[in-house]
Amino acid sequence: MSLAAVPGVNIVGAGLAGSLLAILLARRGFKVTVYERRPDPRIATAERGRSINMALAARGIRGLKLAGVLERVMPLAIPMRGRMVHEHDGAAELQMYGVRPEEVIYSISRADLNRRLIEAAAELPGVEFQFGQMCFGFAHEKNLLEFRDEVSGRIHHAAAQPSIATDGGGSTVRRALVEREIATVREEPLDHDYKELTIPARDGKHVMDPNALHIWPRGGFMLIALPNPDGTFTATLFLARVGQNSFEQLQNAGDVDGFFAREFPSARALMPELLREWFEHPQGSLGTVHTRGWHMDGEVLLLGDAAHAIVPFHGQGMNCAFEDCAELMRMMDEHHGWAGLFEAFEHERRPNTDAIARMALENYQEMRQAVLDPEYRRKKKEAEELEKKDPNFIPRYSQVMFHPEIPYSRVMSTPN
Ligand SMILES: Cc1cc2nc3c(=O)[nH]c(=O)nc-3n(C[C@H](O)[C@H](O)[C@H](O)COP(=O)(O)OP(=O)(O)OC[C@H]3O[C@@H](n4cnc5c(N)ncnc54)[C@H](O)[C@@H]3O)c2cc1C
């Protein structure tokens, strides 16, 4: 069916990609219905212990700009100009992300960003949000999506018309495509989990440099902290599930306290609520989802984490999902039918999402270990000097974070 002939587009999932996509499609004149399983975040409070803040970089900013929402989002963002590496003895060194003042990344609250995007989408004519609607796959006919109202339990259907599934890493729509043998999936779980904790403010102010992403790299594991506008930091511990130095070993308050005091003494001193939070906050799992077959007959397309969830170590999952949205809009100018558009989207995006999936895994090693290595630091300084002198030389990290015009697949072919 031609793009213009459809009555509207359904989006499943009003997370980061779904809400941005709703704005972009509505601005192109489409009627958009967004189905989201959670309650309306403009009324409900955010879940505790979820990834509270995240790094926003140039690829994500490009998507926000295209949707015309950058100005309403950036007041929420705190620039981070480098990583502050905290060594075991308490020494801390700032390693700059870029060589130019504008080469910074931003810490932003996931919940606040999502809320602003939903607010902006809801203001547009033609966008309708249906919250508390859980999609659980296709109904008996394959072009009908099935939903359950989470309050009343009522089951209802929506014609695919088409539908774009942005229902995240655990996507139900992806599972339905797999069941119909349209998609194949390979899940690559990471053997490290994470837990989010807080470094509170002192007198309403940040207790460390607010314009840095703080890392306590310890070889096999690490703690990181990103600033929030209220003076707090959200800290995240990444640690093996089992074995030596693992979540499995941290069973009681004494274990947790001893581990933090031994491995992260400078951070431990800033975390008075550590023990309460440790037992209240969930232990999250991480992994990469490799999917082939992102679309069905011009009726359904997977986008964002639903198509390609990655580990968070390059801070690119959301950025890549926003880039998906921008790229889909660009391709809409080149395609007249949904089936061709969806096919081209997977064809062009998959090599790029495969590339960032790999680079994200590699970056875990860099963040938790290499940044401590004097040889790594020497090479990084050399690369910075070269970049200042030669504008054609752009290190791989900068290409990912600051150069959205370079596709991820091309970045990966650059020596690291
Ligand atoms: C610890 C951690 C840190 C991260 N840090 C960063 C970072 O610094 N920078 C970065 O760019 N990325 C980061 N990410 C990745 C980022 O969170 C994701 O890539 C991003 O949220 C993907 O957006 P999405 O819209 O595809 O999925 P999501 O944001 O997960 O949204 C999915 C939405 O679909 C809804 N939904 C799910 N199932 C259904 C259903 N069956 N029916 C209806 N609705 C449904 C959900 O409720 C949700 O609202 C991090 C991830 C983790 C886990």
Tab-separated table of C-alpha atoms and ligand atoms in Angstrom:
chain	number	residue	atom	x	y	z
A	1	MET	CA	0.000	0.000	0.000
A	2	SER	CA	1.260	3.493	-0.745
A	3	LEU	CA	2.464	5.603	2.161
A	4	ALA	CA	-0.152	8.273	1.588
A	5	ALA	CA	-3.122	5.915	1.293
A	6	VAL	CA	-3.100	4.592	4.874
A	7	PRO	CA	-5.624	5.922	7.382
A	8	GLY	CA	-3.027	6.010	10.116
A	9	VAL	CA	-0.058	4.341	11.777
A	10	ASN	CA	-0.068	2.382	15.042
A	11	ILE	CA	2.895	2.496	17.374
A	12	VAL	CA	3.271	-0.188	20.050
A	13	GLY	CA	5.249	1.198	23.021
A	14	ALA	CA	5.435	4.850	24.088
A	15	GLY	CA	9.013	4.597	25.330
A	16	LEU	CA	11.814	6.750	23.974
A	17	ALA	CA	11.659	5.654	20.332
A	18	GLY	CA	7.859	5.296	20.197
A	19	SER	CA	7.142	8.776	21.514
A	20	LEU	CA	9.738	10.414	19.232
A	21	LEU	CA	8.397	8.486	16.256
A	22	ALA	CA	4.833	9.622	17.049
A	23	ILE	CA	5.985	13.255	16.739
A	24	LEU	CA	7.865	12.653	13.496
A	25	LEU	CA	4.973	10.789	11.848
A	26	ALA	CA	2.361	13.306	13.009
A	27	ARG	CA	4.460	16.157	11.618
A	28	ARG	CA	4.278	14.358	8.275
A	29	GLY	CA	0.495	14.398	8.479
A	30	PHE	CA	-0.158	10.827	9.645
A	31	LYS	CA	-2.801	9.980	12.206
A	32	VAL	CA	-0.921	8.097	14.921
A	33	THR	CA	-2.273	5.846	17.683
A	34	VAL	CA	0.246	4.872	20.343
A	35	TYR	CA	-0.499	1.864	22.561
A	36	GLU	CA	1.515	1.649	25.785
A	37	ARG	CA	1.214	-0.974	28.513
A	38	ARG	CA	2.212	1.351	31.373
A	39	PRO	CA	-0.010	4.054	32.848
A	40	ASP	CA	0.317	7.611	31.512
A	41	PRO	CA	3.696	8.880	32.862
A	42	ARG	CA	2.314	12.428	32.905
A	43	ILE	CA	0.142	11.271	35.828
A	44	ALA	CA	1.950	8.218	37.266
A	45	THR	CA	5.352	8.345	39.011
A	46	ALA	CA	8.479	6.797	37.476
A	47	GLU	CA	9.497	3.232	38.389
A	48	ARG	CA	12.311	3.115	40.937
A	49	GLY	CA	15.541	1.364	40.172
A	50	ARG	CA	15.199	1.599	36.358
A	51	SER	CA	17.995	3.241	34.396
A	52	ILE	CA	17.291	6.699	35.771
A	53	ASN	CA	19.610	8.758	33.614
A	54	MET	CA	21.414	8.145	30.366
A	55	ALA	CA	23.983	9.661	28.048
A	56	LEU	CA	22.550	11.583	25.102
A	57	ALA	CA	24.934	12.194	22.193
A	58	ALA	CA	24.900	13.584	18.655
A	59	ARG	CA	22.903	10.795	16.988
A	60	GLY	CA	20.102	11.166	19.512
A	61	ILE	CA	20.276	14.952	19.330
A	62	ARG	CA	19.865	14.764	15.553
A	63	GLY	CA	16.587	12.841	15.980
A	64	LEU	CA	15.303	15.294	18.605
A	65	LYS	CA	16.188	18.238	16.347
A	66	LEU	CA	14.391	16.694	13.381
A	67	ALA	CA	11.270	16.318	15.537
A	68	GLY	CA	11.539	19.984	16.599
A	69	VAL	CA	11.773	19.113	20.313
A	70	LEU	CA	15.431	19.800	21.057
A	71	GLU	CA	14.723	23.147	22.751
A	72	ARG	CA	12.234	21.628	25.157
A	73	VAL	CA	14.495	18.694	26.003
A	74	MET	CA	17.897	20.341	26.455
A	75	PRO	CA	16.979	22.234	29.670
A	76	LEU	CA	16.827	18.754	31.261
A	77	ALA	CA	20.363	17.843	30.134
A	78	ILE	CA	23.687	18.256	31.939
A	79	PRO	CA	26.805	18.408	29.722
A	80	MET	CA	29.565	15.914	30.551
A	81	ARG	CA	32.892	16.830	28.943
A	82	GLY	CA	34.805	13.684	29.840
A	83	ARG	CA	35.093	10.635	32.037
A	84	MET	CA	36.468	11.174	35.527
A	85	VAL	CA	38.444	8.042	36.276
A	86	HIS	CA	38.590	7.286	40.021
A	87	GLU	CA	41.477	5.039	40.953
A	88	HIS	CA	41.618	2.762	43.928
A	89	ASP	CA	43.831	5.127	45.949
A	90	GLY	CA	41.327	7.993	45.556
A	91	ALA	CA	43.197	9.783	42.750
A	92	ALA	CA	40.879	11.050	39.985
A	93	GLU	CA	41.749	12.084	36.439
A	94	LEU	CA	39.484	13.657	33.814
A	95	GLN	CA	39.840	12.058	30.368
A	96	MET	CA	38.187	14.415	27.880
A	97	TYR	CA	35.672	12.948	25.419
A	98	GLY	CA	36.573	15.306	22.586
A	99	VAL	CA	39.075	17.958	21.591
A	100	ARG	CA	36.546	20.729	20.882
A	101	PRO	CA	34.373	22.534	23.458
A	102	GLU	CA	31.161	21.384	21.748
A	103	GLU	CA	32.260	17.724	21.913
A	104	VAL	CA	30.368	16.802	25.069
A	105	ILE	CA	27.676	14.248	25.836
A	106	TYR	CA	24.671	14.934	28.071
A	107	SER	CA	23.246	13.255	31.136
A	108	ILE	CA	19.461	13.209	30.945
A	109	SER	CA	16.728	11.576	33.002
A	110	ARG	CA	15.043	8.809	31.052
A	111	ALA	CA	11.679	9.435	32.737
A	112	ASP	CA	11.757	13.222	32.214
A	113	LEU	CA	12.844	12.863	28.582
A	114	ASN	CA	10.115	10.294	27.921
A	115	ARG	CA	7.517	12.534	29.570
A	116	ARG	CA	8.567	15.585	27.524
A	117	LEU	CA	8.380	13.582	24.303
A	118	ILE	CA	4.915	12.273	25.188
A	119	GLU	CA	3.769	15.816	26.052
A	120	ALA	CA	5.102	17.136	22.747
A	121	ALA	CA	3.457	14.314	20.783
A	122	ALA	CA	0.124	14.685	22.568
A	123	GLU	CA	-0.014	18.370	21.582
A	124	LEU	CA	-0.003	17.478	17.881
A	125	PRO	CA	-3.253	16.980	16.010
A	126	GLY	CA	-3.722	13.376	14.988
A	127	VAL	CA	-1.772	11.753	17.866
A	128	GLU	CA	-3.731	9.608	20.284
A	129	PHE	CA	-2.141	7.789	23.241
A	130	GLN	CA	-3.811	4.735	24.719
A	131	PHE	CA	-2.095	3.934	28.014
A	132	GLY	CA	-2.547	0.757	30.028
A	133	GLN	CA	-2.863	-1.269	26.813
A	134	MET	CA	-0.711	-4.371	26.737
A	135	CYS	CA	-0.022	-5.846	23.311
A	136	PHE	CA	0.307	-9.601	23.390
A	137	GLY	CA	0.897	-10.391	19.744
A	138	PHE	CA	-1.206	-11.022	16.699
A	139	ALA	CA	-4.803	-12.150	16.826
A	140	HIS	CA	-5.833	-15.161	14.712
A	141	GLU	CA	-5.520	-13.065	11.539
A	142	LYS	CA	-1.942	-11.957	11.176
A	143	ASN	CA	-2.719	-8.315	10.431
A	144	LEU	CA	-4.590	-7.763	13.698
A	145	LEU	CA	-2.696	-6.836	16.841
A	146	GLU	CA	-4.242	-7.981	20.092
A	147	PHE	CA	-4.327	-5.815	23.238
A	148	ARG	CA	-5.531	-6.167	26.810
A	149	ASP	CA	-6.686	-3.163	28.807
A	150	GLU	CA	-4.615	-3.476	31.997
A	151	VAL	CA	-7.394	-2.012	34.174
A	152	SER	CA	-10.593	-3.594	32.820
A	153	GLY	CA	-9.024	-6.734	31.319
A	154	ARG	CA	-10.951	-6.078	28.063
A	155	ILE	CA	-9.367	-7.659	24.976
A	156	HIS	CA	-9.464	-5.621	21.770
A	157	HIS	CA	-7.808	-5.592	18.373
A	158	ALA	CA	-6.215	-3.052	16.070
A	159	ALA	CA	-5.629	-3.492	12.352
A	160	ALA	CA	-1.914	-3.328	11.618
A	161	GLN	CA	-2.591	-0.440	9.199
A	162	PRO	CA	0.661	-0.398	9.451
A	163	SER	CA	2.154	-0.772	12.937
A	164	ILE	CA	5.625	0.082	14.175
A	165	ALA	CA	6.694	-1.891	17.225
A	166	THR	CA	8.879	0.079	19.625
A	167	ASP	CA	8.086	-2.166	22.572
A	168	GLY	CA	11.669	-2.480	23.756
A	169	GLY	CA	14.246	-5.229	24.305
A	170	GLY	CA	11.675	-7.810	25.426
A	171	SER	CA	9.382	-7.001	22.455
A	172	THR	CA	6.163	-8.990	22.294
A	173	VAL	CA	5.682	-8.075	18.645
A	174	ARG	CA	9.147	-9.469	17.851
A	175	ARG	CA	8.192	-12.694	19.586
A	176	ALA	CA	5.015	-12.849	17.492
A	177	LEU	CA	7.062	-12.409	14.302
A	178	VAL	CA	9.327	-15.241	15.435
A	179	GLU	CA	6.298	-17.461	16.096
A	180	ARG	CA	5.127	-16.790	12.535
A	181	GLU	CA	8.622	-17.659	11.272
A	182	ILE	CA	9.080	-14.169	9.823
A	183	ALA	CA	11.866	-13.193	12.209
A	184	THR	CA	14.743	-15.126	13.728
A	185	VAL	CA	16.363	-14.002	16.949
A	186	ARG	CA	19.642	-14.724	18.658
A	187	GLU	CA	19.860	-13.451	22.199
A	188	GLU	CA	23.335	-12.981	23.612
A	189	PRO	CA	22.998	-12.438	27.357
A	190	LEU	CA	25.872	-10.741	29.163
A	191	ASP	CA	27.208	-12.577	32.202
A	192	HIS	CA	27.292	-9.240	34.080
A	193	ASP	CA	24.220	-7.604	35.675
A	194	TYR	CA	23.687	-4.088	36.992
A	195	LYS	CA	22.184	-2.292	39.950
A	196	GLU	CA	21.305	1.392	40.256
A	197	LEU	CA	22.167	3.318	43.394
A	198	THR	CA	22.266	6.975	44.457
A	199	ILE	CA	24.959	9.458	45.422
A	200	PRO	CA	22.865	12.118	47.159
A	201	ALA	CA	23.340	15.892	46.980
A	202	ARG	CA	24.910	17.845	49.837
A	203	ASP	CA	23.047	21.107	50.554
A	204	GLY	CA	21.327	20.685	47.180
A	205	LYS	CA	24.665	20.556	45.345
A	206	HIS	CA	26.631	17.838	43.561
A	207	VAL	CA	29.363	16.290	45.726
A	208	MET	CA	31.613	15.650	42.676
A	209	ASP	CA	32.236	17.467	39.382
A	210	PRO	CA	28.756	17.547	37.763
A	211	ASN	CA	30.153	17.941	34.246
A	212	ALA	CA	31.741	14.508	34.029
A	213	LEU	CA	30.721	10.884	33.812
A	214	HIS	CA	32.401	9.313	36.835
A	215	ILE	CA	33.906	5.822	36.578
A	216	TRP	CA	35.496	3.600	39.185
A	217	PRO	CA	37.039	0.950	36.872
A	218	ARG	CA	38.232	-2.168	38.646
A	219	GLY	CA	39.265	-4.508	35.849
A	220	GLY	CA	36.537	-7.138	35.969
A	221	PHE	CA	33.771	-4.747	37.014
A	222	MET	CA	33.017	-1.050	37.454
A	223	LEU	CA	30.837	1.570	39.100
A	224	ILE	CA	29.737	4.617	37.108
A	225	ALA	CA	27.800	7.763	38.084
A	226	LEU	CA	25.945	10.313	35.954
A	227	PRO	CA	24.765	13.695	37.300
A	228	ASN	CA	21.118	14.714	37.757
A	229	PRO	CA	19.848	18.331	37.821
A	230	ASP	CA	18.731	17.998	41.493
A	231	GLY	CA	22.342	17.622	42.693
A	232	THR	CA	22.270	13.830	42.950
A	233	PHE	CA	24.143	11.278	40.847
A	234	THR	CA	22.699	7.991	39.647
A	235	ALA	CA	25.388	5.369	40.193
A	236	THR	CA	25.299	2.008	38.427
A	237	LEU	CA	27.331	-1.012	39.441
A	238	PHE	CA	28.142	-3.464	36.628
A	239	LEU	CA	29.286	-6.791	38.079
A	240	ALA	CA	29.430	-10.486	37.175
A	241	ARG	CA	26.391	-12.504	38.194
A	242	VAL	CA	28.384	-15.391	39.647
A	243	GLY	CA	31.973	-16.241	40.570
A	244	GLN	CA	34.596	-14.159	42.314
A	245	ASN	CA	33.518	-10.531	42.836
A	246	SER	CA	29.926	-11.133	41.803
A	247	PHE	CA	26.350	-10.326	42.778
A	248	GLU	CA	26.074	-13.904	44.030
A	249	GLN	CA	28.640	-13.145	46.723
A	250	LEU	CA	26.862	-10.009	47.971
A	251	GLN	CA	24.076	-11.629	49.956
A	252	ASN	CA	23.915	-9.622	53.169
A	253	ALA	CA	24.619	-6.076	54.373
A	254	GLY	CA	28.090	-7.043	55.601
A	255	ASP	CA	29.051	-8.458	52.188
A	256	VAL	CA	27.837	-5.349	50.372
A	257	ASP	CA	29.416	-2.906	52.784
A	258	GLY	CA	32.713	-4.789	52.768
A	259	PHE	CA	32.802	-4.984	48.955
A	260	PHE	CA	32.144	-1.266	48.470
A	261	ALA	CA	34.567	-0.266	51.248
A	262	ARG	CA	37.287	-2.429	49.687
A	263	GLU	CA	36.719	-1.676	45.984
A	264	PHE	CA	35.184	1.806	45.899
A	265	PRO	CA	36.131	3.531	49.183
A	266	SER	CA	35.790	7.060	47.754
A	267	ALA	CA	32.312	6.325	46.358
A	268	ARG	CA	31.215	4.373	49.464
A	269	ALA	CA	31.803	7.480	51.569
A	270	LEU	CA	29.279	9.339	49.391
A	271	MET	CA	26.544	6.674	49.540
A	272	PRO	CA	24.812	6.798	52.937
A	273	GLU	CA	21.750	4.927	51.620
A	274	LEU	CA	23.762	2.167	49.934
A	275	LEU	CA	22.576	-0.727	52.056
A	276	ARG	CA	18.876	0.201	51.968
A	277	GLU	CA	18.991	0.784	48.186
A	278	TRP	CA	20.954	-2.393	47.564
A	279	PHE	CA	18.164	-4.564	48.911
A	280	GLU	CA	15.307	-2.421	47.504
A	281	HIS	CA	16.535	-1.943	43.946
A	282	PRO	CA	16.301	-4.718	41.383
A	283	GLN	CA	19.314	-6.439	39.833
A	284	GLY	CA	18.958	-5.821	36.084
A	285	SER	CA	20.214	-8.071	33.315
A	286	LEU	CA	21.875	-6.983	30.072
A	287	GLY	CA	22.385	-8.452	26.648
A	288	THR	CA	22.358	-8.080	22.901
A	289	VAL	CA	19.388	-9.064	20.734
A	290	HIS	CA	20.253	-9.924	17.129
A	291	THR	CA	17.121	-10.065	14.953
A	292	ARG	CA	16.692	-10.840	11.271
A	293	GLY	CA	13.339	-10.178	9.693
A	294	TRP	CA	12.277	-6.845	11.199
A	295	HIS	CA	9.133	-6.476	9.078
A	296	MET	CA	6.038	-8.244	7.763
A	297	ASP	CA	4.345	-7.357	4.468
A	298	GLY	CA	4.472	-3.586	4.917
A	299	GLU	CA	2.211	-4.079	7.946
A	300	VAL	CA	4.612	-4.424	10.861
A	301	LEU	CA	8.101	-3.067	11.502
A	302	LEU	CA	10.336	-3.509	14.540
A	303	LEU	CA	12.364	-0.413	15.505
A	304	GLY	CA	14.660	0.590	18.379
A	305	ASP	CA	15.451	-2.001	21.072
A	306	ALA	CA	12.632	-4.220	19.756
A	307	ALA	CA	14.798	-4.861	16.684
A	308	HIS	CA	18.303	-4.564	18.138
A	309	ALA	CA	18.788	-4.200	21.912
A	310	ILE	CA	22.454	-3.683	22.850
A	311	VAL	CA	24.518	-3.463	26.036
A	312	PRO	CA	24.795	0.074	27.457
A	313	PHE	CA	28.580	0.516	27.479
A	314	HIS	CA	28.796	2.931	24.578
A	315	GLY	CA	25.741	4.880	25.783
A	316	GLN	CA	24.151	4.331	22.381
A	317	GLY	CA	20.928	2.286	22.733
A	318	MET	CA	18.628	5.311	22.871
A	319	ASN	CA	20.845	7.310	20.511
A	320	CYS	CA	20.665	4.499	17.983
A	321	ALA	CA	16.876	4.173	18.430
A	322	PHE	CA	16.498	7.924	17.765
A	323	GLU	CA	18.750	7.536	14.728
A	324	ASP	CA	16.410	4.724	13.549
A	325	CYS	CA	13.518	7.217	13.718
A	326	ALA	CA	15.422	9.881	11.752
A	327	GLU	CA	16.561	7.359	9.146
A	328	LEU	CA	13.023	6.019	8.681
A	329	MET	CA	11.869	9.580	7.958
A	330	ARG	CA	14.670	10.066	5.423
A	331	MET	CA	13.766	6.813	3.693
A	332	MET	CA	10.089	7.818	3.534
A	333	ASP	CA	11.137	10.438	0.990
A	334	GLU	CA	12.639	7.699	-1.170
A	335	HIS	CA	9.897	5.040	-0.976
A	336	HIS	CA	6.251	5.136	-1.970
A	337	GLY	CA	5.025	1.916	-0.388
A	338	TRP	CA	5.256	0.597	3.176
A	339	ALA	CA	6.552	-2.833	2.183
A	340	GLY	CA	9.463	-1.332	0.222
A	341	LEU	CA	10.148	1.179	2.977
A	342	PHE	CA	10.267	-1.458	5.721
A	343	GLU	CA	12.449	-3.753	3.650
A	344	ALA	CA	14.891	-0.960	2.814
A	345	PHE	CA	14.941	0.106	6.466
A	346	GLU	CA	16.119	-3.280	7.668
A	347	HIS	CA	18.531	-3.595	4.761
A	348	GLU	CA	20.214	-0.249	5.507
A	349	ARG	CA	19.993	-0.216	9.295
A	350	ARG	CA	20.962	-3.769	10.229
A	351	PRO	CA	24.662	-3.506	9.268
A	352	ASN	CA	24.804	-0.349	11.386
A	353	THR	CA	22.982	-1.749	14.390
A	354	ASP	CA	25.147	-4.897	14.205
A	355	ALA	CA	28.202	-2.640	14.276
A	356	ILE	CA	27.144	-0.623	17.327
A	357	ALA	CA	26.153	-3.840	19.101
A	358	ARG	CA	29.727	-5.058	18.712
A	359	MET	CA	31.357	-1.747	19.600
A	360	ALA	CA	29.158	-1.498	22.714
A	361	LEU	CA	30.438	-4.858	23.941
A	362	GLU	CA	34.043	-3.863	23.198
A	363	ASN	CA	33.591	-0.624	25.124
A	364	TYR	CA	32.831	-2.498	28.355
A	365	GLN	CA	36.404	-3.729	28.319
A	366	GLU	CA	37.648	-0.183	27.651
A	367	MET	CA	35.592	1.396	30.447
A	368	ARG	CA	36.257	-1.127	33.190
A	369	GLN	CA	39.904	-1.851	32.419
A	370	ALA	CA	41.744	-0.061	29.597
A	371	VAL	CA	41.187	3.472	30.953
A	372	LEU	CA	43.525	2.570	33.846
A	373	ASP	CA	46.314	1.384	31.568
A	374	PRO	CA	49.202	3.920	31.128
A	375	GLU	CA	49.690	2.694	27.540
A	376	TYR	CA	46.012	3.349	26.725
A	377	ARG	CA	46.299	6.828	28.219
A	378	ARG	CA	49.443	7.583	26.210
A	379	LYS	CA	47.776	6.472	22.972
A	380	LYS	CA	44.660	8.504	23.779
A	381	LYS	CA	46.788	11.645	24.316
A	382	GLU	CA	48.581	10.997	21.022
A	383	ALA	CA	45.260	10.581	19.207
A	384	GLU	CA	44.008	13.863	20.713
A	385	GLU	CA	47.099	15.713	19.490
A	386	LEU	CA	46.700	14.215	16.022
A	387	GLU	CA	43.010	15.114	15.932
A	388	LYS	CA	43.802	18.745	16.831
A	389	LYS	CA	46.290	18.987	13.962
A	390	ASP	CA	44.512	16.911	11.335
A	391	PRO	CA	40.732	17.489	10.985
A	392	ASN	CA	40.478	14.320	8.859
A	393	PHE	CA	41.614	12.160	11.762
A	394	ILE	CA	38.661	11.339	14.026
A	395	PRO	CA	39.108	8.673	16.729
A	396	ARG	CA	36.505	5.919	16.792
A	397	TYR	CA	34.911	7.057	20.055
A	398	SER	CA	34.387	10.563	18.620
A	399	GLN	CA	32.928	9.139	15.421
A	400	VAL	CA	30.319	7.241	17.424
A	401	MET	CA	29.473	10.049	19.824
A	402	PHE	CA	29.887	13.255	17.806
A	403	HIS	CA	29.619	12.347	14.119
A	404	PRO	CA	26.140	11.124	13.154
A	405	GLU	CA	27.043	11.636	9.497
A	406	ILE	CA	29.381	8.616	9.764
A	407	PRO	CA	27.352	5.376	9.824
A	408	TYR	CA	28.209	2.978	12.655
A	409	SER	CA	29.275	0.337	10.128
A	410	ARG	CA	31.886	2.719	8.707
A	411	VAL	CA	33.038	3.686	12.213
A	412	MET	CA	33.748	0.042	12.965
A	413	SER	CA	36.133	-0.209	10.050
A	414	THR	CA	38.304	2.535	11.653
A	415	PRO	CA	41.167	1.174	13.775
A	416	ASN	CA	40.390	1.671	17.460
B	1	LIG	C1	21.418	0.243	32.498
B	1	LIG	C2	21.148	0.867	31.160
B	1	LIG	C3	21.770	2.058	30.828
B	1	LIG	C4	21.546	2.642	29.576
B	1	LIG	N1	22.207	3.800	29.269
B	1	LIG	C5	22.055	4.337	28.037
B	1	LIG	C6	22.742	5.540	27.693
B	1	LIG	O1	23.496	6.104	28.487
B	1	LIG	N2	22.565	6.048	26.445
B	1	LIG	C7	21.758	5.441	25.522
B	1	LIG	O2	21.649	5.950	24.388
B	1	LIG	N3	21.077	4.302	25.836
B	1	LIG	C8	21.206	3.740	27.052
B	1	LIG	N4	20.523	2.605	27.385
B	1	LIG	C9	19.665	1.957	26.358
B	1	LIG	C10	18.290	2.601	26.267
B	1	LIG	O3	17.638	2.548	27.509
B	1	LIG	C11	17.450	1.883	25.219
B	1	LIG	O4	18.201	1.633	24.069
B	1	LIG	C12	16.232	2.708	24.844
B	1	LIG	O5	15.399	2.874	25.964
B	1	LIG	C13	15.479	2.061	23.685
B	1	LIG	O6	14.286	2.752	23.428
B	1	LIG	P1	13.001	1.975	22.943
B	1	LIG	O7	11.946	3.011	22.789
B	1	LIG	O8	13.358	1.117	21.789
B	1	LIG	O9	12.621	0.994	24.134
B	1	LIG	P2	12.113	1.382	25.586
B	1	LIG	O10	12.602	2.717	25.986
B	1	LIG	O11	12.404	0.214	26.451
B	1	LIG	O12	10.524	1.513	25.412
B	1	LIG	C14	9.675	0.411	25.212
B	1	LIG	C15	8.261	0.825	25.604
B	1	LIG	O13	7.338	-0.183	25.198
B	1	LIG	C16	6.464	-0.478	26.249
B	1	LIG	N5	6.040	-1.872	26.084
B	1	LIG	C17	6.801	-2.986	26.260
B	1	LIG	N6	6.097	-4.087	25.968
B	1	LIG	C18	4.861	-3.675	25.600
B	1	LIG	C19	3.686	-4.354	25.181
B	1	LIG	N7	3.659	-5.692	25.086
B	1	LIG	N8	2.582	-3.627	24.882
B	1	LIG	C20	2.604	-2.276	24.963
B	1	LIG	N9	3.695	-1.565	25.370
B	1	LIG	C21	4.808	-2.254	25.672
B	1	LIG	C22	7.308	-0.247	27.515
B	1	LIG	O14	6.491	-0.051	28.651
B	1	LIG	C23	8.092	0.988	27.098
B	1	LIG	O15	7.395	2.174	27.369
B	1	LIG	C24	20.689	2.013	28.643
B	1	LIG	C25	20.036	0.830	28.988
B	1	LIG	C26	20.267	0.250	30.221
B	1	LIG	C27	19.577	-1.030	30.560
